[in-house]
Tab-separated table of N, CA and C and ligand atoms in Angstrom:
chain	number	residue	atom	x	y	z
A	1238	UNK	N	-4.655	18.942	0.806
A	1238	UNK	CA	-4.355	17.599	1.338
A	1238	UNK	C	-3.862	16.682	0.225
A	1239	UNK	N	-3.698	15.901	0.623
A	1239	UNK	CA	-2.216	14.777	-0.502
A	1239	UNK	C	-2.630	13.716	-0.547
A	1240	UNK	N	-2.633	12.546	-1.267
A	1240	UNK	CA	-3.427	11.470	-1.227
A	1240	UNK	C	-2.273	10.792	-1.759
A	1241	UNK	N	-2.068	9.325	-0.656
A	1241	UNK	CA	-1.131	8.098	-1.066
A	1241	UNK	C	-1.806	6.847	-1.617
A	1242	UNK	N	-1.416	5.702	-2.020
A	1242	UNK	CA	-1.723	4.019	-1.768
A	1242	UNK	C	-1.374	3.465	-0.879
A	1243	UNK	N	-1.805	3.040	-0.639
A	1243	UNK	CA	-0.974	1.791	0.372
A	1243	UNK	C	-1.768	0.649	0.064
A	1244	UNK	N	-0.910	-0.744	0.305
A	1244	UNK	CA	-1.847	-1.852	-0.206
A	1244	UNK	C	-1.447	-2.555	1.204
A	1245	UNK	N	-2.599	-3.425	1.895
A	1245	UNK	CA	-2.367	-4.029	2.899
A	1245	UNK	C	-1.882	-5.733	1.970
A	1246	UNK	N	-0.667	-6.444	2.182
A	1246	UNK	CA	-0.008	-7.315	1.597
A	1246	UNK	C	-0.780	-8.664	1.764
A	1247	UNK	N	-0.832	-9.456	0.835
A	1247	UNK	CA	-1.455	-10.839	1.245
A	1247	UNK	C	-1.088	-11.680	2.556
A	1248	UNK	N	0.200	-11.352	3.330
A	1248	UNK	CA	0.791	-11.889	4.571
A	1248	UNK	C	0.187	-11.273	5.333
A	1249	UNK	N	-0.212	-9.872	5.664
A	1249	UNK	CA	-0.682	-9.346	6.336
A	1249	UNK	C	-1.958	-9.508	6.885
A	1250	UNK	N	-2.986	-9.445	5.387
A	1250	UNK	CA	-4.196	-9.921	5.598
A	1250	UNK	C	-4.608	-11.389	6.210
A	1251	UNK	N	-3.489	-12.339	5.517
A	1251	UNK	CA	-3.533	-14.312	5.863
A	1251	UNK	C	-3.624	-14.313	7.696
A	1252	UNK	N	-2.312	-13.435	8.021
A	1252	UNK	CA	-1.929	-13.453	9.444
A	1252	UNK	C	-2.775	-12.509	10.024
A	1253	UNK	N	-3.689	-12.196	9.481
A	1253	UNK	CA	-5.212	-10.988	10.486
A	1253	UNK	C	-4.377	-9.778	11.205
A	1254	UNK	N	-3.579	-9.323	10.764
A	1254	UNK	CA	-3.205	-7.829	10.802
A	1254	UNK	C	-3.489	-6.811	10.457
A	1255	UNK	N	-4.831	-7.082	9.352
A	1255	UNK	CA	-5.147	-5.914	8.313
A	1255	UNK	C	-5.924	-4.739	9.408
A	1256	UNK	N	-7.056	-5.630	10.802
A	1256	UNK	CA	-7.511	-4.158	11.739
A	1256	UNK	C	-6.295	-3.776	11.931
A	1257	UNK	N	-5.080	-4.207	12.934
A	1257	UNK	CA	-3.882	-3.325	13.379
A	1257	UNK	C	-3.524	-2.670	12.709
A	1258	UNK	N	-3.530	-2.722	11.723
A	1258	UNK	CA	-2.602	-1.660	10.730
A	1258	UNK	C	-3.701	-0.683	10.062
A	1259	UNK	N	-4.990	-0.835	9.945
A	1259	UNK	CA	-5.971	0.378	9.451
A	1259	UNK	C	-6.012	1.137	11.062
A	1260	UNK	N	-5.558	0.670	12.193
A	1260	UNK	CA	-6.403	1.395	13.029
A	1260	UNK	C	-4.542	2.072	13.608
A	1261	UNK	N	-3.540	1.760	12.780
A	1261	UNK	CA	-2.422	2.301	12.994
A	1261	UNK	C	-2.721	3.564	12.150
A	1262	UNK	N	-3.046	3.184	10.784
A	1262	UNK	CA	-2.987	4.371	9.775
A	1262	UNK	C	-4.215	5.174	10.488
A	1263	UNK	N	-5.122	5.096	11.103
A	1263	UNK	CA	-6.075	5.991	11.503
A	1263	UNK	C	-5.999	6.516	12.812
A	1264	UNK	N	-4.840	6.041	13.208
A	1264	UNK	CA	-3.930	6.771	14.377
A	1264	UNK	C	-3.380	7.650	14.212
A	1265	UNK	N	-2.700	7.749	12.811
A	1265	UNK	CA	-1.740	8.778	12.343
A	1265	UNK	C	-2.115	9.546	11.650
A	1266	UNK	N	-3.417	9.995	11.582
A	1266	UNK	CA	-3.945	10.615	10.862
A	1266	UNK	C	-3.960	10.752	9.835
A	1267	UNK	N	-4.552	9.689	9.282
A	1267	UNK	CA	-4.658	9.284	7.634
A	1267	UNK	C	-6.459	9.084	7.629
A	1268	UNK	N	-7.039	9.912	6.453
A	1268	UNK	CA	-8.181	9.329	6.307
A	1268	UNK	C	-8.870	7.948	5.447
A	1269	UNK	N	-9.210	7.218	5.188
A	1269	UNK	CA	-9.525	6.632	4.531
A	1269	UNK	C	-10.502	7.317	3.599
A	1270	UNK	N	-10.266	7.061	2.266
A	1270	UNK	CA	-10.863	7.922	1.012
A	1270	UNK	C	-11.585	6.618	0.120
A	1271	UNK	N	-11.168	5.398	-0.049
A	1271	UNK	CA	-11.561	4.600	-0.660
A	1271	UNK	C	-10.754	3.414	0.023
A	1272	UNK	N	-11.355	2.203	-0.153
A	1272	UNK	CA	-10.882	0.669	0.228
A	1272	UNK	C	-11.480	-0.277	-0.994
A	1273	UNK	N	-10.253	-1.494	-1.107
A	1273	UNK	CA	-10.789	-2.514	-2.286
A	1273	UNK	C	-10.391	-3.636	-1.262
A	1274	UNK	N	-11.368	-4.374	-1.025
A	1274	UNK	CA	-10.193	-5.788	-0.980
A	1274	UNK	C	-10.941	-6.476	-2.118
A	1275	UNK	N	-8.880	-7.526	-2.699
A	1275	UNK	CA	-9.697	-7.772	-4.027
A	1275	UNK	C	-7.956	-8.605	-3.838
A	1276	UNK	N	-8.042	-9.100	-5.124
A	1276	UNK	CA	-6.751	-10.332	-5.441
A	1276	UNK	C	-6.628	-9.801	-6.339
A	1277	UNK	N	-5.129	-9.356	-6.778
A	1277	UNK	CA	-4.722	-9.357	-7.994
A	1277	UNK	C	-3.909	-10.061	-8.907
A	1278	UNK	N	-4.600	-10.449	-10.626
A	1278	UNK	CA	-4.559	-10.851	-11.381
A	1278	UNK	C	-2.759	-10.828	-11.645
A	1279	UNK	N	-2.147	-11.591	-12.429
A	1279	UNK	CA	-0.822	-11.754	-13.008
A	1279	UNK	C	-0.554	-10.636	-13.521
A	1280	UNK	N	-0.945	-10.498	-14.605
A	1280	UNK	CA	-1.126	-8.810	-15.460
A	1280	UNK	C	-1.477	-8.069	-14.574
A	1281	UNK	N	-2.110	-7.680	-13.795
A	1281	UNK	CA	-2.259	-6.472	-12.655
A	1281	UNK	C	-1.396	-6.675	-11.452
A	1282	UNK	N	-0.388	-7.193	-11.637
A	1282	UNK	CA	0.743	-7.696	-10.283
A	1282	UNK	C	1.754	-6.630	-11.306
A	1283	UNK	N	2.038	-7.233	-12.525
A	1283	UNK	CA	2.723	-6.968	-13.309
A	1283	UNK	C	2.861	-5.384	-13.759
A	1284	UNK	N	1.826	-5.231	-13.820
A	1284	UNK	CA	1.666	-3.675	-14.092
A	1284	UNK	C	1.585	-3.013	-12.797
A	1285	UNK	N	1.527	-3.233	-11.957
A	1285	UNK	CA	1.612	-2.357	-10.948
A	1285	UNK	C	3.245	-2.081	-10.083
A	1286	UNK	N	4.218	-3.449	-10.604
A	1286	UNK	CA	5.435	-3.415	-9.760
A	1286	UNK	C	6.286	-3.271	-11.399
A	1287	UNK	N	5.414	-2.812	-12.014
A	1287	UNK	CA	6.731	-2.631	-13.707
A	1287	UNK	C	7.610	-1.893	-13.268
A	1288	UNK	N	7.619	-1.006	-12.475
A	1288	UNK	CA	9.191	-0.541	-12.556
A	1288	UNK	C	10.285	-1.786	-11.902
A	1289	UNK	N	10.129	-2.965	-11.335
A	1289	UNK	CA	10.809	-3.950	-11.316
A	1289	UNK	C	11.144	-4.906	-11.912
A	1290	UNK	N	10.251	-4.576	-13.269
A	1290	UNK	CA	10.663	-5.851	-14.089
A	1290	UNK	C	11.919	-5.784	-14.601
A	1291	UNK	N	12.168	-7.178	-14.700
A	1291	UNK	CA	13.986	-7.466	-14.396
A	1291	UNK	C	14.609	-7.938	-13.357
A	1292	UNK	N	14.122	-7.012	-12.283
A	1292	UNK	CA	15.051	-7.016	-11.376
A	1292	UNK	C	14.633	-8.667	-10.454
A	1293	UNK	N	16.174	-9.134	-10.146
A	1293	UNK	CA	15.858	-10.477	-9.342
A	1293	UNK	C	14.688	-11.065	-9.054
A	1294	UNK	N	14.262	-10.373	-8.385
A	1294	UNK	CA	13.050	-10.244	-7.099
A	1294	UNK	C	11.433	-10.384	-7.440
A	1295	UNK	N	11.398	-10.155	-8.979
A	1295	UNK	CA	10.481	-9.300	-9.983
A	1295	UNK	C	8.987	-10.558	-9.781
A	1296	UNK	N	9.350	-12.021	-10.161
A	1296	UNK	CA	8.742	-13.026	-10.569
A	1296	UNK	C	7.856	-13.220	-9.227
A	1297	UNK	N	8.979	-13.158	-8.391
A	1297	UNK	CA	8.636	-13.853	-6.663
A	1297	UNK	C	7.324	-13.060	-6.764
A	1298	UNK	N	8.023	-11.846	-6.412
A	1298	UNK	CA	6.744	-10.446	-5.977
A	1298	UNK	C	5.598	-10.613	-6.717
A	1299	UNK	N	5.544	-11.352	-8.015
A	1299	UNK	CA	4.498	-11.324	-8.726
A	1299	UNK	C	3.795	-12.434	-8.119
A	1300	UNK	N	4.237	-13.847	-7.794
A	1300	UNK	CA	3.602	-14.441	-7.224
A	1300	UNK	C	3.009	-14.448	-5.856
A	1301	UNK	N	3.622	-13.613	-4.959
A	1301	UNK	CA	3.247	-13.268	-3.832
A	1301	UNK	C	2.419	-12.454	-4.016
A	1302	UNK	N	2.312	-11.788	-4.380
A	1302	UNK	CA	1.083	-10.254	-4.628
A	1302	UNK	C	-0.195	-11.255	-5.160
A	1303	UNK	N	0.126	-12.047	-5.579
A	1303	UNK	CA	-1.176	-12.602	-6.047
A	1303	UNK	C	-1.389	-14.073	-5.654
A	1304	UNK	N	-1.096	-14.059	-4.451
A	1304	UNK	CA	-1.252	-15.215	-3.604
A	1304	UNK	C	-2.516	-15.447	-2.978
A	1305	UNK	N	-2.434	-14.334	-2.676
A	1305	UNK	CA	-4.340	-13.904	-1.656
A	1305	UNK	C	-4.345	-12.484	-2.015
A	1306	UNK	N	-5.827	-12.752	-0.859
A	1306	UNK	CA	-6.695	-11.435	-1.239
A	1306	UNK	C	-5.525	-9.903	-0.704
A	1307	UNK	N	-5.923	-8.903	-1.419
A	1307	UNK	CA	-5.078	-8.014	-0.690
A	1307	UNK	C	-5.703	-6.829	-0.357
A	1308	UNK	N	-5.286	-5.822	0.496
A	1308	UNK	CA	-6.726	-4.545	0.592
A	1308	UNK	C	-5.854	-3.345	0.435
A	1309	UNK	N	-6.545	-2.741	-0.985
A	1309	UNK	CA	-5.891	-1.246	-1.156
A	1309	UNK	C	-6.424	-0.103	-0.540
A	1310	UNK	N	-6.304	0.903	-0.101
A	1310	UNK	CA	-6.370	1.832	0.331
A	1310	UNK	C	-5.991	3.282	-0.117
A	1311	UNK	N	-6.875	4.001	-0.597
A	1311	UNK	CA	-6.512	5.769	-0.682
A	1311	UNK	C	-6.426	6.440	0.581
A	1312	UNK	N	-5.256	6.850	0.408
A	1312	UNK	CA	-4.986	7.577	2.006
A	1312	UNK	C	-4.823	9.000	2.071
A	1313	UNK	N	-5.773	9.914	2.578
A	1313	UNK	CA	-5.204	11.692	2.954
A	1313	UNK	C	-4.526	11.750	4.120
A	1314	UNK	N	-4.170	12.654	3.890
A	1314	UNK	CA	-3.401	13.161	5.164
A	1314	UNK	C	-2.548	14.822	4.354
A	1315	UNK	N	-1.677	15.521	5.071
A	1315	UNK	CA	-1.080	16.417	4.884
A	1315	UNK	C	0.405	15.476	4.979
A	1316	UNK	N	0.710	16.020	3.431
A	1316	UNK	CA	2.149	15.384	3.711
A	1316	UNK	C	1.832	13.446	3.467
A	1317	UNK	N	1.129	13.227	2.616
A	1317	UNK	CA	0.639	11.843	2.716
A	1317	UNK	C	1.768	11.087	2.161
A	1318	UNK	N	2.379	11.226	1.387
A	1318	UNK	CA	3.112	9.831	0.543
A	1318	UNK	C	4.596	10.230	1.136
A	1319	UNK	N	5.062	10.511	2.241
A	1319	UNK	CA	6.295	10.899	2.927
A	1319	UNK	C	6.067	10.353	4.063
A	1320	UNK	N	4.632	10.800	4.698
A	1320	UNK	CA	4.661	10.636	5.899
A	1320	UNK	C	4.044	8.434	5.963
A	1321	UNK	N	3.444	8.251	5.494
A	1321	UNK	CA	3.536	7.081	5.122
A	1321	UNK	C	4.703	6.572	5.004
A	1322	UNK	N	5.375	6.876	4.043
A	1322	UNK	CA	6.822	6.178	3.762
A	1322	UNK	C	7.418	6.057	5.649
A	1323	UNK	N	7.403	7.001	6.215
A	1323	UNK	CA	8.188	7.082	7.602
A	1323	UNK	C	7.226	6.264	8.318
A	1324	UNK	N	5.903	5.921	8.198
A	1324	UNK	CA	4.992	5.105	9.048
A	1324	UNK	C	5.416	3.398	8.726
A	1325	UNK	N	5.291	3.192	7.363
A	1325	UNK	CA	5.667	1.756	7.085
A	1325	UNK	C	7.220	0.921	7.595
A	1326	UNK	N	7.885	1.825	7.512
A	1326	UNK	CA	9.542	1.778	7.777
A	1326	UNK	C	10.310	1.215	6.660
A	1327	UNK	N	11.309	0.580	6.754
A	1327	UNK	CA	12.627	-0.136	5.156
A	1327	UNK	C	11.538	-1.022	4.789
A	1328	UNK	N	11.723	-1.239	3.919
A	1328	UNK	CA	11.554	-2.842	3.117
A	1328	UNK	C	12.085	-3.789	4.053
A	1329	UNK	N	12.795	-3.906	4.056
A	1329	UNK	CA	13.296	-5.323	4.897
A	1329	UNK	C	13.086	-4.547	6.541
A	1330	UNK	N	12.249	-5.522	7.198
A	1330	UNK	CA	11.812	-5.463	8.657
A	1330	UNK	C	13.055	-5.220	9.660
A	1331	UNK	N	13.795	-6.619	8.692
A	1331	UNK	CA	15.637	-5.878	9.961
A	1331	UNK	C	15.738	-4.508	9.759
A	1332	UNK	N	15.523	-3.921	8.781
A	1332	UNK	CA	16.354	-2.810	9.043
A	1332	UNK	C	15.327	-1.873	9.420
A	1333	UNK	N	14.266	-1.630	9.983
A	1333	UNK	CA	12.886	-0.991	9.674
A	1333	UNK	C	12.977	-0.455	11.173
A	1334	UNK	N	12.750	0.762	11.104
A	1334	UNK	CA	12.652	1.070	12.546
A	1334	UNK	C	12.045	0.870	13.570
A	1335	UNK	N	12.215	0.636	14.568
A	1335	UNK	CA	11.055	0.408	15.992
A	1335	UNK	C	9.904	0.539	16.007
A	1336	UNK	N	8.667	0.099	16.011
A	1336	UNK	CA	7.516	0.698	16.094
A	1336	UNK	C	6.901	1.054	14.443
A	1337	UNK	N	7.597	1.055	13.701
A	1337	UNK	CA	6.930	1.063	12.413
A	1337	UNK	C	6.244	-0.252	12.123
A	1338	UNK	N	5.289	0.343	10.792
A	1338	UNK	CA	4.134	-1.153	10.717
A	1338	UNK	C	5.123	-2.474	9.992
A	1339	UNK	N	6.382	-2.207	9.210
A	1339	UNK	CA	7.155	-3.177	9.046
A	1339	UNK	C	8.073	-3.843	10.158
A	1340	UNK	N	8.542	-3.149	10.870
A	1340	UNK	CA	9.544	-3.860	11.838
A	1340	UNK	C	8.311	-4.587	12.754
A	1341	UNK	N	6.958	-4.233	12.646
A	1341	UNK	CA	5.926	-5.012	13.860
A	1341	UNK	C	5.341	-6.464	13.124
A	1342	UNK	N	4.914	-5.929	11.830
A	1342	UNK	CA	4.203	-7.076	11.174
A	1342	UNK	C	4.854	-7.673	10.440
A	1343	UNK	N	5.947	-7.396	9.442
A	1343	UNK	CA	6.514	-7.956	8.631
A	1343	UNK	C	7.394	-9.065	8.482
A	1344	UNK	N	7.616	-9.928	7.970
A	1344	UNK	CA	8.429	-11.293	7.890
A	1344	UNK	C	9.437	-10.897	7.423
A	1345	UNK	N	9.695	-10.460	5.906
A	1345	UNK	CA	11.001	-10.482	5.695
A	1345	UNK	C	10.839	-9.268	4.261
A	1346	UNK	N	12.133	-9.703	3.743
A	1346	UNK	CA	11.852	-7.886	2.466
A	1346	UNK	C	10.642	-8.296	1.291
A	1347	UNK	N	10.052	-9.586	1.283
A	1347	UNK	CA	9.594	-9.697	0.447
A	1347	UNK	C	7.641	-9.435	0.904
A	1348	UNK	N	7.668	-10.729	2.098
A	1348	UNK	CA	6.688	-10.566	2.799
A	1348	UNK	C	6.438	-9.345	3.481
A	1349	UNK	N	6.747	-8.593	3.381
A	1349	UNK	CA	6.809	-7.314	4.350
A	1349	UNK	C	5.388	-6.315	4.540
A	1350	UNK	N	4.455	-7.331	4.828
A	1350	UNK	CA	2.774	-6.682	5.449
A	1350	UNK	C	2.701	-5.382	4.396
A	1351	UNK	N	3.048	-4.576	4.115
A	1351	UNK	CA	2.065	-3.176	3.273
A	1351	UNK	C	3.320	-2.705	2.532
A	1352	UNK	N	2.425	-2.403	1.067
A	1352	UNK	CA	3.199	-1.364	0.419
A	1352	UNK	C	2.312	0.277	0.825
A	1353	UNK	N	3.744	1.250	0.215
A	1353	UNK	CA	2.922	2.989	-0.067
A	1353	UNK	C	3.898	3.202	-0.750
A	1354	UNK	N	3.050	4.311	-1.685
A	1354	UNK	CA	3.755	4.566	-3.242
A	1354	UNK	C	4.897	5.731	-2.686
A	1355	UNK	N	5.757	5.392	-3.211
A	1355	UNK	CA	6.934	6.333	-3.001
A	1355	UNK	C	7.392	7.843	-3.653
A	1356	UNK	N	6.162	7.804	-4.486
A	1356	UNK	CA	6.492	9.403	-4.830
A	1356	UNK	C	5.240	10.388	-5.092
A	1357	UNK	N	4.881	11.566	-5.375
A	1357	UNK	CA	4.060	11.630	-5.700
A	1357	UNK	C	3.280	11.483	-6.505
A	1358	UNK	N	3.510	11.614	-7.727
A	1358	UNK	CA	3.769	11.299	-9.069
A	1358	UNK	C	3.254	9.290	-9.120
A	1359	UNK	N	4.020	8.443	-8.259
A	1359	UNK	CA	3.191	7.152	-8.139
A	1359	UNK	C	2.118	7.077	-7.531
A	1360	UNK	N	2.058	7.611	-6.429
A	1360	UNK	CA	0.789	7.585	-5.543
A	1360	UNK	C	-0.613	8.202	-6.309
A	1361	UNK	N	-0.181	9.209	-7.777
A	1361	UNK	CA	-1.944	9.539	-8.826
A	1361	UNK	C	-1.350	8.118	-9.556
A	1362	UNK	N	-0.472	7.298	-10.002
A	1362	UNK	CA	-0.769	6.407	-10.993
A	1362	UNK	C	-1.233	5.338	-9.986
A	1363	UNK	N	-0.771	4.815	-9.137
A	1363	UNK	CA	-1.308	3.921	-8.133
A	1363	UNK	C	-2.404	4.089	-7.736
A	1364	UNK	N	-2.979	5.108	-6.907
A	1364	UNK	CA	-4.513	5.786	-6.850
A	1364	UNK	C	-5.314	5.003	-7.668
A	1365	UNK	N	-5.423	6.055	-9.094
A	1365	UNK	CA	-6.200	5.938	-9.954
A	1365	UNK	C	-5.634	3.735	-10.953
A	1366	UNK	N	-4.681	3.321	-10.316
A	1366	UNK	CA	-4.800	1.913	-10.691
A	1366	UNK	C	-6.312	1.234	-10.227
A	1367	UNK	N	-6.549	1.535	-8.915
A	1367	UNK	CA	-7.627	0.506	-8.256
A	1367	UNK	C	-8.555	1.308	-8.139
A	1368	UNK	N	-8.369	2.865	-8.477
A	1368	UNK	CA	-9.898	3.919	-7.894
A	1368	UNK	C	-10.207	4.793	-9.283
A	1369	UNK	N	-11.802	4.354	-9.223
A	1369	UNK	CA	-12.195	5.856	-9.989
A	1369	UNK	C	-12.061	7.235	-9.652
A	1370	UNK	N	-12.228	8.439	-10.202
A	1370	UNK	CA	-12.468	9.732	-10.248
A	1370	UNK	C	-13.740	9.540	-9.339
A	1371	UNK	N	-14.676	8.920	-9.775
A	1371	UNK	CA	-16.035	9.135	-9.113
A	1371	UNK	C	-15.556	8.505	-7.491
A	1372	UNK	N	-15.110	6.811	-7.425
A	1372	UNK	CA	-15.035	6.128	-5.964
A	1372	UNK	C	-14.426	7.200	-5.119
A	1373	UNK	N	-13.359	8.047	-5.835
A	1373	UNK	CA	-12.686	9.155	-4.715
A	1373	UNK	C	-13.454	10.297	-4.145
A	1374	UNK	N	-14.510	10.926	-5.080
A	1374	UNK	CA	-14.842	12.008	-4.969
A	1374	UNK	C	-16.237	11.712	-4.142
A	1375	UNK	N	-16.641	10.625	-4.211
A	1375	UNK	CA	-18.025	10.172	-3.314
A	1375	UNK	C	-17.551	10.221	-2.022
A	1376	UNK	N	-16.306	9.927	-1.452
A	1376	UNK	CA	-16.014	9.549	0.092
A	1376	UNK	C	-15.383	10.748	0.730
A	1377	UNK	N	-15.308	12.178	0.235
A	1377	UNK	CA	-15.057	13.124	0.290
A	1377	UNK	C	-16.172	13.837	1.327
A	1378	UNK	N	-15.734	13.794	2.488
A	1378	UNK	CA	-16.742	14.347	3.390
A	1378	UNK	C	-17.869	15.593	3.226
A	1379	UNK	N	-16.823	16.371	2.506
A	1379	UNK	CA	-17.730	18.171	2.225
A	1379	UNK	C	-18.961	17.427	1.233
A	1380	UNK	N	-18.963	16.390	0.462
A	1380	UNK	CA	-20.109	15.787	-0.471
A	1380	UNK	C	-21.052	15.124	0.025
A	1381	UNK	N	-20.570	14.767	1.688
A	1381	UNK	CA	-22.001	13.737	2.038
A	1381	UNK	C	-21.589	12.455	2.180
B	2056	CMP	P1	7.032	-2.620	-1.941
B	2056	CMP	O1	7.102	-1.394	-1.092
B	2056	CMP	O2	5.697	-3.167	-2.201
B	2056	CMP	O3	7.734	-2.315	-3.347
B	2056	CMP	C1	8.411	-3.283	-4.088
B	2056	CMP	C2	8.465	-4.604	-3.400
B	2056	CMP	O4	9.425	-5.504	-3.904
B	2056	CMP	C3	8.900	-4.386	-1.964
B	2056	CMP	O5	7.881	-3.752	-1.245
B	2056	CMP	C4	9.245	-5.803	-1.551
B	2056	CMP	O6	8.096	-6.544	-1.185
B	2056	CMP	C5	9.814	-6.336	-2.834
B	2056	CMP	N1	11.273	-6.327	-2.769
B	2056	CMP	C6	12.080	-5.263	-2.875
B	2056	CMP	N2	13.372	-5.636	-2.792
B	2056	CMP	C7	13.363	-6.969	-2.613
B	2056	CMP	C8	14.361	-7.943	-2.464
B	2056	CMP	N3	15.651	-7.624	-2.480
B	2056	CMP	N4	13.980	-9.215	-2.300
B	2056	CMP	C9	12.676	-9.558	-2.304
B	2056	CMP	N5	11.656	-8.665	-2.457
B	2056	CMP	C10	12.007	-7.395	-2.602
């Protein structure tokens, strides 16, 4: 089994979407492995969207991400950080397909209710950003 991030977005949570969208991801068969809700710091906005620094968009996102509280999530599933990607839909809600959690909840490319890490390779650095070795391995059913 495969393990993603996903972060439920400060718009999401403000506008009380965060049940719809855990009880979307637990529709689609995603387990929940770990949960934070928590606000993140300037430096932890920063380090978590560095592959954007630079780009236009970079400052905004930093201030939005750390506007309010936000709730991260470790997600299993088979096929997790793909099949996510196809659950959330585009970045920008216009273009986001029908029925995905962006074209339902999302405002616009910035506000856009939830991130999920886009590769695999991000989804262990993202993971292990907000989760221990231990927080993962405690919520592991075969352990109790
Ligand atoms: P996310 O999946 O969290 O990854 C990077 C984020 O940057 C993205 O969602 C958007 O919230 C934001 N983003 C990407 N492109 C733009 C853009 N052109 N304008 C504003 N925000 C953007």
């Amino acid at each position: 089994m495969e393990y993603t991030l996903a972060i439920i977005k400060p718009d999401a949570i403000q506008g009380g979407k965060a049940g719809l969208i855990l009880n979307r991801l637990e529709e689609e068969g995603f387990r929940i492995r770990a949960a934070r809700l928590t606000r993140l710091t300037e430096p932890e906005a920063g380090e978590l969207y560095a592959v954007h620094r630079g780009r236009p968009f970079y400052e905004a996102l930093k201030r939005f991400m750390t506007s309010g509280p936000i709730l991260a999530l470790a997600l299993e599933r088979e096929d997790a950080v793909a099949y996510l990607r196809k659950v959330i839909g585009a970045t920008d809600p216009a273009q986001a397909e029908r029925g995905t959690i962006r074209a339902l909840y999302a405002e616009n490319k910035e506000r856009n209710a939830i991130h999920a890490s886009d590769s695999e390779e991000n989804a262990r650095r993202e993971v292990s950003f907000f989760f221990s070795v231990q927080e993962l391995l405690w919520t592991v059913e075969e352990r109790g």
